[in-house]
XYZ file of C-alpha atoms in Angstrom:
410
model
C 75.887 -179.403 -0.839
C 73.189 -177.173 0.671
C 71.154 -175.147 -1.817
C 69.803 -171.797 -0.746
C 69.487 -169.907 -4.001
C 67.544 -166.906 -5.231
C 67.292 -165.258 -8.627
C 69.605 -162.479 -7.390
C 72.494 -164.938 -7.167
C 72.343 -165.630 -10.893
C 71.488 -162.095 -12.053
C 75.114 -161.273 -12.948
C 75.426 -164.474 -14.954
C 72.278 -163.745 -16.984
C 73.402 -160.174 -17.672
C 76.881 -161.379 -18.705
C 75.409 -163.832 -21.207
C 73.135 -161.179 -22.708
C 75.933 -158.633 -23.165
C 78.324 -161.289 -24.527
C 76.064 -162.124 -27.449
C 74.621 -165.447 -26.288
C 71.515 -166.560 -28.149
C 68.172 -165.536 -26.698
C 66.949 -169.152 -26.617
C 69.995 -170.244 -24.566
C 69.580 -167.395 -22.060
C 65.884 -168.232 -21.706
C 66.644 -171.912 -21.201
C 69.137 -170.956 -18.487
C 66.481 -168.799 -16.825
C 63.966 -171.653 -16.966
C 66.381 -174.017 -15.231
C 67.280 -171.408 -12.611
C 63.592 -171.013 -11.756
C 63.139 -174.789 -11.599
C 66.193 -175.156 -9.358
C 65.050 -172.425 -6.973
C 61.552 -173.901 -6.791
C 62.836 -177.428 -6.078
C 66.058 -176.686 -4.173
C 64.739 -178.045 -0.876
C 64.059 -181.513 -2.200
C 66.074 -184.065 -0.270
C 67.431 -185.712 -3.414
C 69.033 -182.492 -4.703
C 72.362 -181.975 -2.973
C 74.355 -180.627 -5.920
C 74.041 -179.247 -9.419
C 74.848 -182.746 -10.628
C 71.819 -184.119 -8.772
C 69.568 -181.496 -10.321
C 70.964 -182.220 -13.775
C 70.371 -185.977 -13.417
C 66.754 -185.387 -12.391
C 66.119 -183.168 -15.411
C 67.805 -185.596 -17.803
C 65.749 -188.507 -16.457
C 62.549 -186.768 -17.553
C 63.291 -186.512 -21.265
C 64.286 -188.932 -23.994
C 65.525 -186.157 -26.276
C 69.285 -186.291 -26.651
C 69.339 -182.615 -27.580
C 67.570 -181.665 -24.358
C 69.846 -183.947 -22.336
C 72.863 -182.171 -23.837
C 71.271 -178.809 -23.082
C 70.688 -179.768 -19.448
C 74.324 -180.865 -19.047
C 75.566 -177.606 -20.542
C 73.219 -175.425 -18.477
C 73.980 -177.027 -15.130
C 77.723 -177.026 -15.835
C 77.420 -173.291 -16.515
C 75.545 -172.747 -13.226
C 78.014 -174.855 -11.259
C 81.077 -173.079 -12.652
C 79.551 -169.675 -11.936
C 78.220 -170.429 -8.453
C 81.081 -172.506 -7.060
C 84.089 -171.173 -8.920
C 83.021 -167.722 -10.091
C 83.647 -168.632 -13.728
C 81.684 -167.225 -16.629
C 81.310 -169.262 -19.840
C 84.363 -168.721 -22.020
C 82.759 -168.927 -25.459
C 80.231 -166.814 -27.306
C 76.618 -168.074 -27.444
C 77.042 -171.359 -25.571
C 80.653 -172.367 -25.728
C 82.120 -175.069 -27.910
C 79.414 -177.633 -27.093
C 76.704 -175.524 -28.739
C 78.744 -175.310 -31.936
C 78.220 -179.006 -32.542
C 74.684 -178.367 -33.782
C 73.620 -178.100 -37.400
C 73.371 -174.313 -37.241
C 77.086 -173.854 -36.635
C 77.945 -175.990 -39.655
C 75.893 -173.842 -42.032
C 77.399 -171.328 -44.402
C 76.681 -167.620 -43.731
C 73.799 -167.494 -46.219
C 71.912 -170.388 -44.629
C 72.571 -169.029 -41.130
C 71.042 -165.770 -42.259
C 67.880 -167.643 -43.286
C 67.550 -169.227 -39.835
C 68.228 -165.913 -38.087
C 65.610 -164.198 -40.264
C 63.016 -166.779 -39.217
C 63.821 -166.272 -35.520
C 63.510 -162.494 -35.830
C 60.220 -162.792 -37.700
C 58.877 -165.268 -35.149
C 59.634 -162.924 -32.270
C 57.918 -160.022 -34.054
C 54.863 -162.201 -34.724
C 54.686 -163.092 -31.053
C 55.323 -166.813 -31.523
C 55.950 -168.786 -28.367
C 59.609 -169.248 -27.498
C 59.110 -173.004 -27.515
C 57.798 -172.846 -31.094
C 60.781 -170.822 -32.277
C 63.135 -173.098 -30.347
C 61.688 -176.257 -31.923
C 61.643 -174.908 -35.463
C 65.136 -173.498 -35.150
C 66.326 -177.114 -34.956
C 64.402 -178.441 -37.969
C 65.452 -175.683 -40.366
C 69.245 -176.002 -39.820
C 69.005 -179.785 -40.228
C 67.310 -179.375 -43.608
C 69.663 -176.634 -44.768
C 72.699 -178.634 -43.687
C 71.467 -181.579 -45.757
C 71.123 -179.247 -48.752
C 74.585 -177.842 -48.106
C 76.042 -181.347 -48.151
C 74.449 -181.808 -51.581
C 76.476 -178.857 -52.805
C 73.829 -176.140 -52.478
C 75.093 -172.786 -51.221
C 71.871 -170.728 -51.304
C 68.115 -171.241 -51.384
C 68.000 -170.541 -55.132
C 70.325 -173.514 -55.701
C 67.951 -176.020 -54.072
C 65.967 -178.134 -56.548
C 62.790 -180.131 -56.194
C 64.773 -183.370 -56.265
C 66.900 -182.074 -53.379
C 63.831 -181.359 -51.258
C 62.087 -184.657 -52.023
C 65.263 -186.605 -51.269
C 65.273 -185.067 -47.790
C 61.775 -186.300 -46.972
C 61.778 -189.598 -48.865
C 64.821 -191.152 -47.268
C 67.032 -193.576 -49.123
C 68.860 -196.643 -47.852
C 65.853 -198.076 -46.049
C 65.571 -195.212 -43.577
C 62.069 -194.274 -42.461
C 60.572 -191.262 -44.294
C 60.102 -188.103 -42.288
C 56.712 -187.573 -40.669
C 54.020 -185.089 -41.554
C 54.843 -183.217 -38.359
C 58.419 -182.642 -39.537
C 57.056 -181.468 -42.868
C 54.713 -178.949 -41.221
C 57.430 -177.628 -38.910
C 59.807 -177.034 -41.806
C 57.066 -175.546 -43.975
C 56.389 -172.985 -41.244
C 59.897 -171.618 -41.743
C 59.522 -171.094 -45.479
C 56.060 -169.559 -45.054
C 57.580 -166.811 -42.917
C 58.882 -163.458 -44.036
C 62.570 -164.150 -44.586
C 63.489 -160.780 -46.046
C 65.625 -161.057 -49.171
C 65.222 -164.853 -49.047
C 61.400 -164.821 -49.097
C 60.926 -165.385 -52.842
C 63.337 -168.335 -52.939
C 61.707 -169.728 -49.779
C 58.306 -169.737 -51.476
C 59.737 -171.864 -54.281
C 61.108 -174.392 -51.785
C 57.716 -174.411 -50.063
C 56.175 -175.528 -53.353
C 58.686 -178.373 -53.555
C 57.890 -179.789 -50.090
C 55.781 -182.939 -50.646
C 52.433 -183.579 -49.021
C 52.918 -186.170 -46.300
C 50.016 -187.879 -44.669
C 50.013 -187.526 -40.919
C 50.566 -190.777 -39.067
C 47.511 -191.585 -37.013
C 48.109 -192.310 -33.379
C 46.379 -195.028 -31.434
C 44.746 -192.889 -28.771
C 44.264 -194.751 -25.481
C 40.985 -194.079 -23.733
C 39.110 -195.219 -20.670
C 36.396 -197.747 -21.343
C 33.080 -197.032 -19.581
C 33.675 -199.791 -17.042
C 37.177 -198.464 -16.320
C 35.858 -194.929 -15.837
C 33.182 -196.218 -13.457
C 35.762 -198.159 -11.451
C 38.020 -195.105 -11.131
C 35.111 -192.877 -10.127
C 34.112 -195.377 -7.438
C 37.684 -195.645 -6.140
C 37.962 -191.856 -5.888
C 34.695 -191.508 -3.972
C 35.089 -194.544 -1.706
C 36.753 -193.734 1.667
C 37.910 -197.362 1.964
C 39.815 -197.463 -1.356
C 43.175 -197.058 0.396
C 43.933 -193.691 -1.179
C 45.237 -190.866 0.977
C 43.432 -187.529 0.724
C 46.171 -185.982 -1.384
C 46.145 -188.766 -3.977
C 42.346 -188.762 -3.997
C 42.302 -184.997 -4.598
C 44.876 -185.305 -7.404
C 42.970 -188.116 -9.079
C 39.612 -186.351 -8.728
C 40.960 -183.114 -10.176
C 42.476 -184.912 -13.167
C 39.473 -187.159 -13.757
C 36.802 -184.439 -13.751
C 38.665 -181.492 -15.334
C 41.229 -183.024 -17.720
C 43.851 -180.584 -16.458
C 47.439 -181.262 -17.541
C 49.747 -182.791 -14.954
C 52.195 -179.875 -15.227
C 49.384 -177.406 -14.515
C 48.262 -179.427 -11.498
C 51.816 -179.206 -10.135
C 51.865 -175.414 -10.443
C 48.435 -174.837 -8.861
C 48.528 -172.499 -5.886
C 46.104 -171.829 -3.066
C 45.265 -168.465 -4.631
C 44.177 -170.169 -7.877
C 40.906 -171.356 -6.343
C 37.873 -169.110 -5.962
C 35.739 -170.992 -3.453
C 32.779 -168.630 -3.731
C 32.534 -168.815 -7.524
C 33.617 -172.483 -7.503
C 36.233 -171.869 -10.186
C 39.901 -172.673 -10.732
C 42.231 -170.201 -12.449
C 45.546 -171.301 -13.919
C 48.158 -170.042 -16.353
C 48.844 -173.040 -18.572
C 52.471 -174.122 -18.565
C 52.320 -175.312 -22.172
C 50.702 -172.282 -23.781
C 51.039 -169.474 -21.237
C 47.317 -168.778 -21.695
C 45.017 -168.190 -18.725
C 42.372 -170.882 -18.244
C 39.248 -170.757 -16.072
C 37.795 -174.113 -15.071
C 34.536 -174.813 -13.255
C 35.120 -176.692 -10.011
C 32.623 -179.545 -9.624
C 31.504 -180.394 -6.105
C 33.487 -183.641 -6.143
C 36.683 -181.751 -6.985
C 36.084 -178.972 -4.471
C 35.275 -181.423 -1.670
C 38.353 -183.562 -2.365
C 40.691 -180.551 -2.380
C 39.049 -179.077 0.725
C 39.412 -182.348 2.650
C 43.086 -182.527 1.726
C 43.768 -178.899 2.666
C 42.004 -179.037 6.012
C 42.833 -182.545 7.228
C 46.028 -183.801 5.590
C 48.132 -181.065 3.987
C 51.262 -180.366 6.082
C 51.548 -177.018 7.833
C 53.667 -175.022 5.431
C 54.051 -171.527 4.043
C 54.341 -172.975 0.530
C 51.887 -171.406 -1.894
C 51.458 -174.612 -3.891
C 48.386 -176.717 -3.142
C 49.917 -180.165 -3.338
C 52.987 -180.856 -1.213
C 55.276 -183.751 -0.402
C 54.433 -185.647 2.757
C 58.049 -185.651 3.957
C 59.933 -182.630 5.244
C 60.662 -179.961 4.096
C 57.176 -180.321 2.518
C 58.145 -178.877 -0.851
C 56.048 -178.898 -4.042
C 55.512 -182.191 -5.818
C 57.616 -183.417 -8.719
C 56.177 -184.948 -11.880
C 57.252 -188.338 -10.626
C 55.172 -187.871 -7.477
C 52.083 -187.061 -9.530
C 52.623 -190.117 -11.718
C 52.968 -192.253 -8.585
C 49.742 -190.809 -7.133
C 47.875 -191.550 -10.363
C 49.265 -195.087 -10.427
C 47.780 -195.628 -6.979
C 44.413 -194.468 -8.301
C 44.526 -197.031 -11.103
C 45.615 -199.680 -8.628
C 42.806 -198.836 -6.213
C 40.311 -199.048 -9.067
C 41.782 -202.380 -10.242
C 42.164 -201.189 -13.859
C 45.065 -201.040 -16.310
C 47.280 -203.311 -14.249
C 48.409 -205.479 -17.165
C 51.905 -205.246 -18.612
C 52.160 -202.515 -21.223
C 48.779 -200.947 -20.438
C 49.065 -197.189 -20.446
C 48.381 -195.200 -17.315
C 49.456 -191.627 -16.595
C 47.679 -188.298 -16.257
C 47.020 -187.675 -19.947
C 44.643 -190.618 -20.107
C 42.239 -188.642 -17.912
C 42.497 -185.743 -20.355
C 41.513 -188.079 -23.193
C 38.607 -189.304 -21.099
C 37.233 -185.808 -20.461
C 37.429 -184.908 -24.167
C 35.786 -188.102 -25.406
C 33.142 -187.993 -22.630
C 32.171 -184.425 -23.541
C 32.050 -185.303 -27.230
C 29.977 -188.382 -26.467
C 27.420 -186.145 -24.741
C 27.125 -183.893 -27.773
C 29.127 -180.955 -26.423
C 30.288 -178.608 -29.204
C 33.932 -178.685 -30.258
C 34.669 -175.043 -29.265
C 33.422 -175.739 -25.753
C 35.587 -178.863 -25.441
C 38.636 -176.976 -26.744
C 38.027 -174.163 -24.264
C 37.652 -176.632 -21.403
C 40.935 -178.348 -22.273
C 42.721 -175.034 -22.832
C 43.603 -175.654 -26.476
C 44.799 -172.661 -28.498
C 44.556 -174.440 -31.881
C 41.230 -176.046 -32.946
C 42.940 -179.016 -34.614
C 44.498 -179.993 -31.271
C 41.169 -181.623 -30.440
C 41.198 -184.017 -33.420
C 43.314 -186.745 -31.824
C 41.079 -186.777 -28.731
C 37.862 -187.093 -30.701
C 39.218 -190.113 -32.565
C 38.573 -191.976 -29.307
C 34.875 -191.030 -29.322
C 33.810 -194.621 -29.970
C 30.126 -193.902 -29.336
C 29.792 -191.568 -32.332
C 32.320 -193.397 -34.499
C 30.077 -196.466 -34.342
C 27.336 -194.496 -36.089
C 29.512 -194.178 -39.186
C 30.884 -197.719 -39.189
C 30.104 -200.050 -42.093
C 28.539 -203.399 -41.330
C 30.867 -206.404 -41.541
C 28.031 -208.936 -41.786
C 28.786 -209.687 -45.469
C 32.352 -210.690 -44.559
C 33.360 -214.080 -43.058
C 34.834 -212.797 -39.794
C 34.897 -215.049 -36.734
C 32.972 -213.944 -33.679
C 34.563 -211.623 -31.118
C 37.387 -210.654 -33.495
C 36.191 -207.041 -33.543
C 34.684 -206.344 -30.103
C 33.881 -202.737 -30.958
């Protein structure tokens, strides 16, 4: 199947869904996938809607997102190939399997009130989308305990939801915070009852993550591999690795970078972050600018594509996430680091490195957050937990304890 699609092809479908009462989140998800499909339609491994769906499913472990991808691409296929519009309201019968559709009218009204409030507050669609899953799950659990309204929910009901019985793992602090955000919102006539439930939600300690970081010798090896012309890296992979290593940019933002995003005179990079939608200005160090310039002038295929980084095989389309991961793997391999089984690689490790390196040099937290493009100050906390240099200053001596040598190398 030969793809040659534009947004105009799907305009009637989008309009039909809007006028038929489909949820805003579903229509937006459909639009997101249409844009992705148009942007990647010339990839050689996409010959059908089924191929596109399999690629999208392979990039997430979330069963809910996998189901969403199947539903979206089936909708696109039926419309494009057979001229069929979806037959059901909102998202057809498959969408009615979720917790929301099993709720009574009162609990549905609570969820709808949160969505309306979130839109008025200007919350990101992804935030509303995520929370709109957690709230129905909680309310459905309360409904199964015989509660028909928020006023019926007791403290024991709420605690039983978080402190699971039967040996199941308790819910995380992240789940607690997501659900609490719903009951902190203005829910109209349900607001007073929501505040009472908010008081019932237990305090749950956040699980600390083991943040991987680059050791000084690993960082030196990677820097040498990126600057050495005999490391075996092509100019594209060297430019990708250099950009990630020195700026901490997210992999998804690197993929979306266009030629117009670079101001060579001011030596700055301008991007709209995929995760937050916020504009970010990054200084372009000489090493980064030189690596990108070498790639653009000596190796990048001749193409009218606006994206900076392209595939090396025809039709020279934009890179996929898998291609970026492969390029980064080659950087690690050229540097001879993190080659053991189970050792983490990936683009985000460079982001950790930039944050911890800046913190280690005494750079203020607001500056680090601005450099990384964070919109919430607490987003930096997990990165700074890898600042071993300063953490050592607060460590207690273990000399009084009988610990064998080299047990704690830090």
